[in-house]
Short mmCIF file of C-alpha atoms in Angstrom, two decimals:
data_model
loop_
_atom_site.label_atom_id
_atom_site.label_comp_id
_atom_site.label_asym_id
_atom_site.label_seq_id
_atom_site.Cartn_x
_atom_site.Cartn_y
_atom_site.Cartn_z
CA MET A 20 -24.20 0.91 -80.85
CA ALA A 21 -21.97 -0.87 -83.41
CA VAL A 22 -19.03 1.40 -82.59
CA VAL A 23 -19.76 1.76 -78.89
CA GLU A 24 -19.70 -1.99 -78.24
CA HIS A 25 -16.01 -2.04 -79.23
CA LEU A 26 -15.00 0.66 -76.74
CA PRO A 27 -14.21 -1.56 -73.69
CA VAL A 28 -11.87 -3.69 -75.82
CA LEU A 29 -10.35 -0.75 -77.70
CA GLY A 30 -9.67 1.10 -74.43
CA VAL A 31 -7.67 -1.81 -73.01
CA ALA A 32 -5.99 -2.65 -76.34
CA GLY A 33 -4.85 0.95 -76.76
CA LEU A 34 -3.27 0.99 -73.30
CA LEU A 35 -1.52 -2.34 -73.89
CA ALA A 36 -0.11 -1.07 -77.20
CA MET A 37 1.19 2.11 -75.58
CA ALA A 38 2.74 0.14 -72.71
CA PHE A 39 4.65 -1.86 -75.35
CA VAL A 40 5.82 1.25 -77.22
CA ILE A 41 6.90 3.44 -74.27
CA PRO A 42 10.08 1.44 -73.37
CA LEU A 43 11.21 1.79 -77.02
CA LEU A 44 11.10 5.59 -76.87
CA PRO A 45 14.11 7.78 -76.02
CA GLU A 46 14.30 9.38 -72.60
CA GLY A 47 12.58 12.71 -72.26
CA ARG A 48 8.98 13.93 -72.20
CA LEU A 49 7.73 11.66 -74.98
CA PRO A 50 7.08 8.59 -72.72
CA ALA A 51 5.17 10.79 -70.25
CA MET A 52 3.06 12.35 -72.99
CA LEU A 53 2.24 8.97 -74.53
CA ALA A 54 1.21 7.64 -71.11
CA LEU A 55 -1.00 10.72 -70.65
CA ALA A 56 -2.53 10.15 -74.10
CA GLY A 57 -3.29 6.56 -73.05
CA SER A 58 -5.07 7.79 -69.93
CA VAL A 59 -7.14 10.28 -71.96
CA TRP A 60 -8.09 7.52 -74.43
CA ALA A 61 -9.06 5.14 -71.62
CA ALA A 62 -11.22 7.80 -69.92
CA LEU A 63 -13.02 8.62 -73.19
CA ALA A 64 -13.58 4.93 -73.98
CA GLN A 65 -15.00 4.22 -70.54
CA ALA A 66 -17.18 7.34 -70.64
CA GLY A 67 -18.66 6.14 -73.93
CA THR A 68 -19.17 2.68 -72.47
CA LEU A 69 -20.92 4.12 -69.41
CA PHE A 70 -23.33 6.17 -71.50
CA ALA A 71 -24.13 3.10 -73.61
CA VAL A 72 -24.80 0.93 -70.55
CA LEU A 73 -27.00 3.62 -68.97
CA ALA A 74 -28.99 3.87 -72.19
CA GLU A 75 -29.10 0.26 -73.39
CA GLY A 76 -28.30 -1.97 -70.40
CA THR A 77 -25.52 -4.54 -70.05
CA LEU A 78 -23.03 -4.46 -72.93
CA VAL A 79 -21.87 -7.86 -74.21
CA TYR A 80 -19.03 -8.22 -76.73
CA HIS A 81 -17.60 -11.45 -78.15
CA VAL A 82 -13.95 -10.99 -79.09
CA GLY A 83 -13.38 -12.14 -82.67
CA SER A 84 -17.13 -12.91 -82.93
CA TRP A 85 -16.50 -16.22 -81.11
CA PRO A 86 -19.30 -16.79 -78.58
CA PRO A 87 -18.66 -18.51 -75.24
CA PRO A 88 -17.74 -21.06 -74.08
CA TRP A 89 -15.11 -21.12 -76.85
CA GLY A 90 -14.56 -17.39 -77.22
CA ILE A 91 -13.69 -14.54 -74.87
CA GLU A 92 -16.65 -12.52 -73.63
CA VAL A 93 -16.50 -8.93 -72.46
CA ARG A 94 -19.49 -8.15 -70.26
CA VAL A 95 -20.00 -4.64 -68.86
CA ASP A 96 -22.95 -4.27 -66.49
CA LEU A 97 -23.97 -1.13 -64.64
CA LEU A 98 -21.63 -1.69 -61.68
CA GLY A 99 -18.68 -2.47 -63.95
CA ALA A 100 -19.37 0.55 -66.17
CA VAL A 101 -19.45 2.96 -63.20
CA VAL A 102 -16.33 1.52 -61.54
CA ALA A 103 -14.40 1.35 -64.83
CA PHE A 104 -15.24 4.99 -65.58
CA VAL A 105 -14.13 6.08 -62.09
CA VAL A 106 -10.89 4.09 -62.44
CA ALA A 107 -10.17 5.66 -65.83
CA ALA A 108 -11.12 9.19 -64.72
CA VAL A 109 -9.12 9.10 -61.47
CA GLY A 110 -6.27 7.48 -63.41
CA LEU A 111 -6.30 10.48 -65.75
CA PHE A 112 -5.95 12.89 -62.80
CA ILE A 113 -3.03 10.82 -61.50
CA ALA A 114 -1.42 10.70 -64.96
CA VAL A 115 -1.44 14.51 -65.14
CA TYR A 116 -0.03 14.66 -61.60
CA ALA A 117 2.75 12.24 -62.57
CA LEU A 118 4.02 14.69 -65.22
CA GLY A 119 5.27 16.92 -62.40
CA SER A 120 5.86 14.32 -59.70
CA VAL A 121 7.93 11.71 -61.54
CA PRO A 122 10.84 14.07 -62.41
CA LEU A 123 11.05 15.01 -58.70
CA GLU A 124 10.89 11.49 -57.26
CA ILE A 125 12.33 9.01 -59.77
CA PRO A 126 15.87 8.89 -61.23
CA GLY A 127 16.12 9.70 -64.94
CA PRO A 128 16.65 6.19 -66.39
CA ALA A 129 13.70 4.78 -64.44
CA ARG A 130 11.16 7.42 -65.47
CA ARG A 131 10.39 5.77 -68.79
CA TRP A 132 9.69 2.50 -66.98
CA TYR A 133 7.40 4.24 -64.53
CA PHE A 134 5.18 5.50 -67.36
CA CYS A 135 5.23 2.07 -69.01
CA LEU A 136 4.11 0.42 -65.77
CA GLN A 137 1.47 3.08 -65.11
CA THR A 138 -0.06 2.41 -68.53
CA LEU A 139 0.16 -1.37 -68.09
CA LEU A 140 -1.47 -1.10 -64.67
CA SER A 141 -4.39 0.88 -66.11
CA ALA A 142 -4.85 -1.71 -68.87
CA GLY A 143 -4.86 -4.52 -66.30
CA MET A 144 -7.44 -2.83 -64.08
CA LEU A 145 -9.85 -2.01 -66.91
CA GLY A 146 -9.46 -5.46 -68.43
CA LEU A 147 -10.16 -7.02 -65.04
CA ILE A 148 -13.35 -5.00 -64.54
CA ASN A 149 -14.71 -5.73 -68.01
CA SER A 150 -13.86 -9.45 -68.25
CA GLY A 151 -16.78 -11.85 -68.52
CA ASP A 152 -15.00 -15.11 -67.62
CA LEU A 153 -12.82 -16.33 -64.78
CA PHE A 154 -9.84 -17.16 -66.99
CA ASN A 155 -9.42 -13.61 -68.27
CA ILE A 156 -10.22 -12.20 -64.85
CA PHE A 157 -7.19 -14.12 -63.56
CA VAL A 158 -5.02 -13.00 -66.50
CA PHE A 159 -5.79 -9.31 -65.98
CA LEU A 160 -5.52 -9.71 -62.20
CA GLU A 161 -1.94 -10.89 -62.73
CA ILE A 162 -1.14 -8.10 -65.20
CA THR A 163 -2.37 -5.62 -62.61
CA SER A 164 -0.42 -7.29 -59.80
CA LEU A 165 2.89 -7.55 -61.66
CA ALA A 166 2.71 -3.91 -62.71
CA ALA A 167 1.91 -2.92 -59.12
CA TYR A 168 4.87 -4.88 -57.69
CA ALA A 169 7.24 -3.16 -60.12
CA LEU A 170 5.80 0.31 -59.49
CA VAL A 171 6.66 0.03 -55.80
CA ALA A 172 10.29 -0.77 -56.64
CA VAL A 173 10.75 1.70 -59.50
CA GLU A 174 12.63 4.25 -57.35
CA ASP A 175 15.35 1.62 -56.75
CA LYS A 176 15.72 2.40 -53.03
CA LEU A 177 16.39 -0.28 -50.44
CA GLU A 178 13.11 0.40 -48.63
CA SER A 179 11.18 0.30 -51.91
CA LEU A 180 12.78 -2.96 -52.99
CA GLU A 181 12.03 -4.59 -49.63
CA ALA A 182 8.42 -3.40 -49.73
CA SER A 183 8.04 -4.62 -53.32
CA PHE A 184 9.42 -8.06 -52.44
CA LYS A 185 7.00 -8.38 -49.50
CA TYR A 186 4.14 -7.34 -51.77
CA LEU A 187 5.30 -9.86 -54.39
CA VAL A 188 5.44 -12.77 -51.95
CA LEU A 189 2.03 -12.18 -50.37
CA GLY A 190 0.49 -11.23 -53.69
CA SER A 191 1.75 -14.45 -55.24
CA VAL A 192 0.17 -16.45 -52.42
CA GLY A 193 -3.08 -14.64 -53.11
CA SER A 194 -2.79 -15.35 -56.85
CA GLY A 195 -2.22 -19.04 -56.18
CA LEU A 196 -5.30 -19.23 -53.97
CA VAL A 197 -7.42 -17.39 -56.54
CA LEU A 198 -6.28 -19.81 -59.25
CA LEU A 199 -6.97 -22.80 -57.00
CA GLY A 200 -10.45 -21.46 -56.25
CA ILE A 201 -11.15 -20.98 -59.96
CA ALA A 202 -9.98 -24.52 -60.65
CA MET A 203 -12.24 -25.96 -57.93
CA ILE A 204 -15.25 -24.01 -59.21
CA TYR A 205 -14.51 -25.17 -62.77
CA MET A 206 -14.15 -28.75 -61.56
CA VAL A 207 -17.74 -28.92 -60.32
CA THR A 208 -19.41 -26.71 -62.95
CA GLY A 209 -17.42 -27.27 -66.16
CA HIS A 210 -17.58 -23.55 -67.03
CA LEU A 211 -15.44 -20.41 -66.76
CA ASN A 212 -17.83 -17.92 -68.37
CA LEU A 213 -19.65 -16.01 -65.63
CA GLU A 214 -23.13 -16.31 -67.14
CA ALA A 215 -22.68 -20.03 -67.82
CA LEU A 216 -21.36 -20.50 -64.30
CA ALA A 217 -24.41 -18.77 -62.83
CA GLY A 218 -26.62 -21.28 -64.62
CA ALA A 219 -24.54 -24.28 -63.53
CA VAL A 220 -24.10 -23.36 -59.85
CA PRO A 221 -27.52 -24.57 -58.57
CA ALA A 222 -26.91 -28.11 -59.84
CA ALA A 223 -23.29 -28.05 -58.63
CA ALA A 224 -24.38 -26.78 -55.20
CA GLU A 225 -26.78 -29.69 -54.89
CA ALA A 226 -24.35 -32.34 -56.14
CA PHE A 227 -21.05 -31.02 -54.73
CA PRO A 228 -21.84 -28.50 -51.96
CA ARG A 229 -18.58 -29.00 -50.05
CA ASN A 230 -16.43 -28.72 -53.18
CA LEU A 231 -18.14 -25.49 -54.17
CA THR A 232 -17.86 -24.08 -50.64
CA ALA A 233 -14.16 -25.01 -50.51
CA GLY A 234 -13.57 -23.36 -53.89
CA LEU A 235 -15.32 -20.21 -52.70
CA SER A 236 -13.29 -20.22 -49.47
CA VAL A 237 -9.84 -20.33 -51.05
CA PHE A 238 -10.97 -17.83 -53.70
CA VAL A 239 -12.12 -15.36 -51.02
CA VAL A 240 -8.85 -15.74 -49.07
CA GLY A 241 -6.87 -15.06 -52.25
CA ILE A 242 -8.87 -11.93 -53.05
CA ALA A 243 -8.62 -10.83 -49.39
CA ALA A 244 -4.81 -11.03 -49.66
CA LYS A 245 -4.87 -9.00 -52.88
CA SER A 246 -7.23 -6.43 -51.35
CA ALA A 247 -5.40 -6.15 -48.00
CA LEU A 248 -8.26 -7.34 -45.80
CA PHE A 249 -7.13 -7.71 -42.18
CA PRO A 250 -5.10 -9.74 -41.19
CA LEU A 251 -3.72 -10.23 -44.73
CA HIS A 252 -2.83 -6.53 -44.96
CA VAL A 253 0.78 -6.71 -43.79
CA TRP A 254 2.24 -5.92 -47.23
CA LEU A 255 0.21 -2.74 -47.73
CA PRO A 256 1.75 -0.17 -45.32
CA ASP A 257 5.30 -0.66 -46.61
CA ALA A 258 4.25 -0.87 -50.27
CA HIS A 259 2.07 2.23 -50.30
CA ALA A 260 4.38 4.27 -48.08
CA ASN A 261 7.53 3.58 -50.11
CA ALA A 262 6.11 3.80 -53.64
CA PRO A 263 6.36 7.09 -55.59
CA SER A 264 3.43 9.36 -54.75
CA PRO A 265 1.49 8.86 -58.03
CA ALA A 266 2.01 5.10 -57.68
CA SER A 267 0.72 5.25 -54.08
CA ALA A 268 -2.39 7.04 -55.36
CA LEU A 269 -2.91 4.35 -58.00
CA LEU A 270 -2.34 1.45 -55.63
CA SER A 271 -4.42 2.68 -52.72
CA GLY A 272 -7.13 4.47 -54.66
CA LEU A 273 -7.67 2.07 -57.55
CA VAL A 274 -5.86 -1.29 -57.47
CA LEU A 275 -7.40 -2.44 -54.19
CA LYS A 276 -10.90 -1.75 -55.54
CA THR A 277 -10.52 -3.64 -58.80
CA SER A 278 -9.42 -6.84 -57.08
CA LEU A 279 -12.32 -6.43 -54.67
CA LEU A 280 -14.71 -6.19 -57.61
CA VAL A 281 -13.72 -9.76 -58.54
CA LEU A 282 -15.17 -10.96 -55.22
CA VAL A 283 -18.42 -9.12 -56.00
CA ARG A 284 -18.57 -10.81 -59.40
CA VAL A 285 -18.13 -14.32 -58.01
CA THR A 286 -20.31 -13.82 -54.92
CA PHE A 287 -23.28 -12.10 -56.58
CA ASN A 288 -23.08 -12.85 -60.33
CA VAL A 289 -21.93 -16.47 -60.16
CA LEU A 290 -22.86 -18.06 -56.83
CA GLY A 291 -25.80 -15.81 -56.09
CA PRO A 292 -26.67 -14.14 -52.77
CA ALA A 293 -28.73 -17.11 -51.54
CA PHE A 294 -25.84 -19.57 -51.81
CA ALA A 295 -23.32 -17.09 -50.36
CA GLN A 296 -25.56 -16.35 -47.36
CA ALA A 297 -25.93 -20.06 -46.68
CA THR A 298 -22.17 -20.33 -46.14
CA PRO A 299 -20.09 -18.89 -43.27
CA LEU A 300 -18.91 -16.14 -45.67
CA PRO A 301 -21.03 -13.26 -44.27
CA MET A 302 -19.96 -13.84 -40.65
CA VAL A 303 -16.29 -14.34 -41.56
CA LEU A 304 -16.28 -11.14 -43.62
CA PHE A 305 -18.00 -9.24 -40.81
CA TRP A 306 -15.45 -10.16 -38.14
CA LEU A 307 -12.41 -9.68 -40.40
CA SER A 308 -13.71 -6.36 -41.73
CA THR A 309 -14.53 -5.16 -38.21
CA GLY A 310 -10.99 -6.03 -37.14
CA GLY A 311 -9.63 -4.19 -40.17
CA ILE A 312 -11.78 -1.11 -39.57
CA LEU A 313 -10.83 -0.80 -35.90
CA LEU A 314 -7.20 -1.93 -35.91
CA GLY A 315 -6.40 -0.18 -39.19
CA SER A 316 -7.64 3.07 -37.64
CA LEU A 317 -5.72 2.47 -34.40
CA PHE A 318 -2.51 1.75 -36.31
CA ALA A 319 -3.06 4.94 -38.35
CA ILE A 320 -3.41 6.95 -35.12
CA ALA A 321 -0.04 5.60 -33.93
CA GLN A 322 1.88 6.60 -37.08
CA ARG A 323 4.25 9.56 -37.27
CA ASP A 324 4.98 9.25 -40.99
CA LEU A 325 2.44 10.92 -43.31
CA LYS A 326 2.32 8.26 -46.04
CA ARG A 327 2.31 5.37 -43.57
CA MET A 328 -0.64 6.96 -41.80
CA LEU A 329 -2.51 7.13 -45.11
CA ALA A 330 -1.51 3.54 -45.88
CA TYR A 331 -2.94 2.20 -42.61
CA SER A 332 -6.03 4.29 -43.24
CA SER A 333 -6.47 2.31 -46.47
CA VAL A 334 -6.55 -0.91 -44.45
CA ALA A 335 -9.53 0.47 -42.53
CA GLN A 336 -11.28 1.93 -45.57
CA VAL A 337 -11.04 -1.26 -47.65
CA ALA A 338 -12.54 -3.11 -44.70
CA TYR A 339 -15.65 -0.88 -44.93
CA ILE A 340 -16.34 -2.35 -48.38
CA PHE A 341 -16.00 -5.93 -47.13
CA PHE A 342 -18.20 -4.91 -44.18
CA GLY A 343 -21.00 -3.76 -46.49
CA LEU A 344 -20.78 -6.93 -48.57
CA SER A 345 -21.10 -9.04 -45.41
CA VAL A 346 -24.51 -7.58 -44.52
CA PHE A 347 -26.33 -8.54 -47.76
CA THR A 348 -29.03 -5.86 -47.57
CA HIS A 349 -29.71 -3.42 -50.39
CA ASN A 350 -28.60 -0.33 -48.48
CA ALA A 351 -25.44 -1.99 -47.16
CA VAL A 352 -24.38 -3.25 -50.59
CA THR A 353 -25.15 0.17 -52.08
CA GLY A 354 -22.96 1.70 -49.35
CA ALA A 355 -20.15 -0.72 -50.18
CA PHE A 356 -20.35 0.18 -53.89
CA LEU A 357 -20.43 3.90 -53.04
CA HIS A 358 -17.36 3.46 -50.85
CA ILE A 359 -15.51 1.84 -53.76
CA VAL A 360 -16.12 5.00 -55.79
CA TYR A 361 -15.63 7.62 -53.09
CA HIS A 362 -12.58 6.02 -51.52
CA ALA A 363 -10.94 5.75 -54.95
CA MET A 364 -11.22 9.52 -55.34
CA LEU A 365 -10.54 10.52 -51.74
CA LYS A 366 -7.49 8.35 -51.17
CA ALA A 367 -5.96 9.27 -54.54
CA SER A 368 -6.37 12.94 -53.63
CA LEU A 369 -4.80 12.41 -50.19
CA PHE A 370 -1.71 10.66 -51.57
CA MET A 371 -1.33 13.29 -54.29
CA ALA A 372 -1.50 16.09 -51.70
CA ALA A 373 0.96 14.20 -49.47
CA GLY A 374 3.37 13.89 -52.39
CA LEU A 375 3.21 17.63 -52.97
CA ILE A 376 3.86 18.37 -49.29
CA ILE A 377 6.82 15.98 -49.17
CA ALA A 378 8.28 17.39 -52.41
CA ARG A 379 7.95 20.98 -51.14
CA THR A 380 9.18 20.46 -47.57
CA GLY A 381 11.32 17.32 -47.72
CA GLN A 382 9.46 16.18 -44.60
CA ARG A 383 7.28 13.12 -44.03
CA ARG A 384 7.11 13.36 -40.23
CA LEU A 385 3.71 14.63 -39.06
CA GLY A 386 5.20 16.78 -36.30
CA ALA A 387 7.29 18.70 -38.83
CA LEU A 388 4.27 19.79 -40.89
CA SER A 389 2.81 22.28 -38.42
CA GLY A 390 1.68 25.44 -40.21
CA ILE A 391 2.10 23.96 -43.68
CA GLY A 392 -1.31 25.37 -44.62
CA ARG A 393 0.15 28.88 -44.57
CA HIS A 394 2.81 27.95 -47.10
CA MET A 395 0.72 25.59 -49.25
CA PRO A 396 -2.92 26.71 -48.83
CA LEU A 397 -4.29 25.03 -51.98
CA THR A 398 -2.60 21.69 -51.35
CA THR A 399 -3.57 21.68 -47.68
CA ALA A 400 -7.15 22.61 -48.55
CA ALA A 401 -7.31 19.67 -50.98
CA PHE A 402 -5.90 17.38 -48.27
CA ALA A 403 -8.43 18.70 -45.73
CA ILE A 404 -11.43 18.18 -48.06
CA ALA A 405 -10.40 14.60 -48.76
CA ALA A 406 -9.63 13.93 -45.09
CA VAL A 407 -13.06 15.18 -44.01
CA GLY A 408 -14.54 12.82 -46.60
CA MET A 409 -12.57 9.92 -45.15
CA ILE A 410 -13.92 10.74 -41.68
CA GLY A 411 -17.42 10.70 -43.16
CA LEU A 412 -18.64 14.19 -42.32
CA PRO A 413 -21.43 15.75 -44.40
CA PRO A 414 -21.70 16.95 -47.11
CA THR A 415 -18.88 14.80 -48.46
CA GLY A 416 -19.31 11.54 -50.35
CA GLY A 417 -17.68 9.65 -47.48
CA PHE A 418 -20.67 10.55 -45.30
CA LEU A 419 -23.07 9.16 -47.89
CA SER A 420 -21.36 5.77 -48.20
CA LYS A 421 -21.11 5.34 -44.42
CA TRP A 422 -24.74 6.44 -44.03
CA TYR A 423 -25.87 3.68 -46.37
CA LEU A 424 -23.65 1.15 -44.60
CA ALA A 425 -25.26 2.09 -41.28
CA LEU A 426 -28.76 2.00 -42.79
CA GLY A 427 -28.07 -1.44 -44.20
CA SER A 428 -27.00 -2.65 -40.77
CA VAL A 429 -30.25 -1.36 -39.25
CA ASP A 430 -32.23 -3.00 -42.06
CA ALA A 431 -30.60 -6.32 -41.15
CA ALA A 432 -31.58 -5.79 -37.48
CA LYS A 433 -27.90 -5.69 -36.49
CA PRO A 434 -27.36 -2.46 -34.52
CA LEU A 435 -23.87 -3.62 -33.49
CA TYR A 436 -22.85 -3.28 -37.13
CA ALA A 437 -24.08 0.34 -37.22
CA PHE A 438 -22.17 1.07 -34.00
CA VAL A 439 -18.95 -0.15 -35.64
CA ILE A 440 -19.44 2.39 -38.46
CA VAL A 441 -20.05 5.30 -36.07
CA PHE A 442 -17.22 4.39 -33.70
CA SER A 443 -14.75 3.91 -36.55
CA SER A 444 -15.56 7.39 -37.87
CA LEU A 445 -14.53 8.78 -34.49
CA LEU A 446 -11.23 6.91 -34.81
CA ASN A 447 -10.76 8.36 -38.30
CA ALA A 448 -11.25 11.83 -36.85
CA MET A 449 -8.57 11.18 -34.23
CA TYR A 450 -5.78 10.99 -36.79
CA PHE A 451 -7.05 13.35 -39.50
CA LEU A 452 -8.44 16.32 -37.54
CA PRO A 453 -5.31 17.06 -35.42
CA LEU A 454 -3.23 17.09 -38.60
CA ILE A 455 -5.63 19.51 -40.34
CA ILE A 456 -5.83 21.80 -37.29
CA SER A 457 -2.06 21.83 -36.90
CA ALA A 458 -1.56 22.50 -40.61
CA PHE A 459 -3.74 25.62 -40.62
CA PHE A 460 -3.39 26.95 -37.07
CA GLY A 461 -0.03 25.64 -35.84
CA PRO A 462 3.14 27.76 -35.83
CA ALA A 463 4.46 28.43 -39.33
CA LEU A 464 7.51 26.53 -40.55
CA GLN A 465 10.59 28.69 -40.16
CA THR A 466 12.87 26.58 -42.33
CA LEU A 467 10.69 26.58 -45.47
CA ALA A 468 11.78 29.13 -48.02
CA PRO A 469 9.08 31.13 -49.81
CA GLY A 470 8.05 29.72 -53.17
CA ARG A 471 5.34 28.06 -55.21
CA GLU A 472 3.40 25.12 -53.83
CA GLY A 473 4.70 22.90 -56.60
CA PRO A 474 4.40 22.31 -60.34
CA LEU A 475 1.00 23.26 -61.76
CA THR A 476 0.64 19.72 -63.15
CA MET A 477 0.71 18.46 -59.55
CA VAL A 478 -1.31 21.17 -57.78
CA LEU A 479 -4.16 21.45 -60.30
CA PRO A 480 -5.23 17.76 -60.50
CA THR A 481 -4.91 17.38 -56.73
CA LEU A 482 -7.17 20.36 -56.06
CA LEU A 483 -9.65 19.51 -58.83
CA LEU A 484 -10.03 15.91 -57.68
CA SER A 485 -10.78 17.04 -54.12
CA VAL A 486 -13.36 19.54 -55.38
CA VAL A 487 -15.01 16.84 -57.50
CA THR A 488 -15.29 14.55 -54.46
CA LEU A 489 -16.99 17.36 -52.59
CA LEU A 490 -19.38 18.14 -55.45
CA ILE A 491 -20.56 14.56 -55.91
CA GLY A 492 -21.14 14.42 -52.16
CA ILE A 493 -23.36 17.52 -52.34
CA VAL A 494 -25.11 16.40 -55.56
CA PRO A 495 -24.87 12.59 -55.32
CA HIS A 496 -27.41 11.55 -57.97
CA PHE A 497 -24.58 10.02 -59.92
CA PRO A 498 -23.19 7.60 -58.82
CA LEU A 499 -25.84 6.96 -56.14
CA ASN A 500 -28.76 6.11 -58.44
CA ALA A 501 -26.65 3.91 -60.71
CA LEU A 502 -25.03 1.99 -57.86
CA ALA A 503 -28.33 1.54 -56.00
CA ALA A 504 -29.79 0.04 -59.18
CA ALA A 505 -26.70 -2.18 -59.58
CA ALA A 506 -27.05 -3.41 -55.99
CA ALA A 507 -30.74 -4.19 -56.51
CA ALA A 508 -29.98 -6.14 -59.69
CA LEU A 509 -27.24 -8.20 -58.04
CA LEU A 510 -29.27 -8.99 -54.92
CA GLY A 511 -32.23 -9.97 -57.07
CA ARG A 512 -30.37 -12.78 -58.81
#
């Protein structure tokens, strides 16, 4: 255990060191290979951490052997270990994909910066998940955000720069609200460490209930802006549609989930379910998430651009997670945690497949992709598997997460909530199924010259990631058992 307890810190420190070194390297393949090595190291470190947490329970590490409140605490519980491993593993698939995608999408001088930002983004996300105090949560949230803003603009196109600026402005507003919320919580508790905060909240709630509620409110709004909860989602479609394809996969599949995990930490670990349920938070999250689920799906149906359709789909899918958190039953929270994992894999796979299709055909317009399955059968099959998962059809993982969300709604005696889940799946089918049918059974493209589907480094991780999502839907013991146990532990606080 002596070596294992260092792994969460070493994983992040290694990524930060590589992000510093990559800009100093000459142009060529060396920056890409170092970024890939960083992703492999992060995945191995998080795998070791996950095994340790499954065997021994929550892992606590005091940086420099300084205990809180003076020192920095790294605290990895079961939920954090599972999500961090998924982030690192999916990030590795995307890093392999980027080896083939970046030379096709990004001008030569900017490629080195892309790999630097990709590595920095991974370090920020893993540091955010593993932090045990609000101060370092905010620090890593900002590292993640700044890297994400720059990744959108790395292609140096007018549309990308405009999307990045919009993301920067709204993200900065969210950061300011998160910082204000942290300050208000600190003001009434005197602590930043999550465990110390959990012990101080009952007294603070009795002495300063309005201050604590106000702090929670601005904190939630800030995280909602970072996570693109409706109606604070307006930055997302442009940012995800105009970023390079591997960056779109990172942003939609991973970045949105890590910022959402901060809300889980504060709501369940710090304030506790009882206090959160006594506030208007559950009802506010329900109505906003319902609006996001329905309107995000309707906007996706109206799109004619492939990546913008996937971007609006992310608005709806992120809202499912907020929806599950608003119900506060074991099954619903388990469904929300499952959706964090499954959506990370499914949406990354969809954006990777979309990038391959765009690189091969030069087309983003949905109407121009009829018959693409005959020219790119592996890529289209990967897209179809992930799309079916997003709809929530069995035996995919997407079905499992939505099933638990619906069960949680029934447990709470709120059948309207379950109806929202079922109806939204029908809306998901309305924009994914016609595209799949047209791709395989529509007239073949006459203008597409015969050739390979794309570089092997792009095709292989895209197909493998889709197959993995299908397998863990068929055999869901992991992550289902771990996340159900994590939900029970958090609700029992």
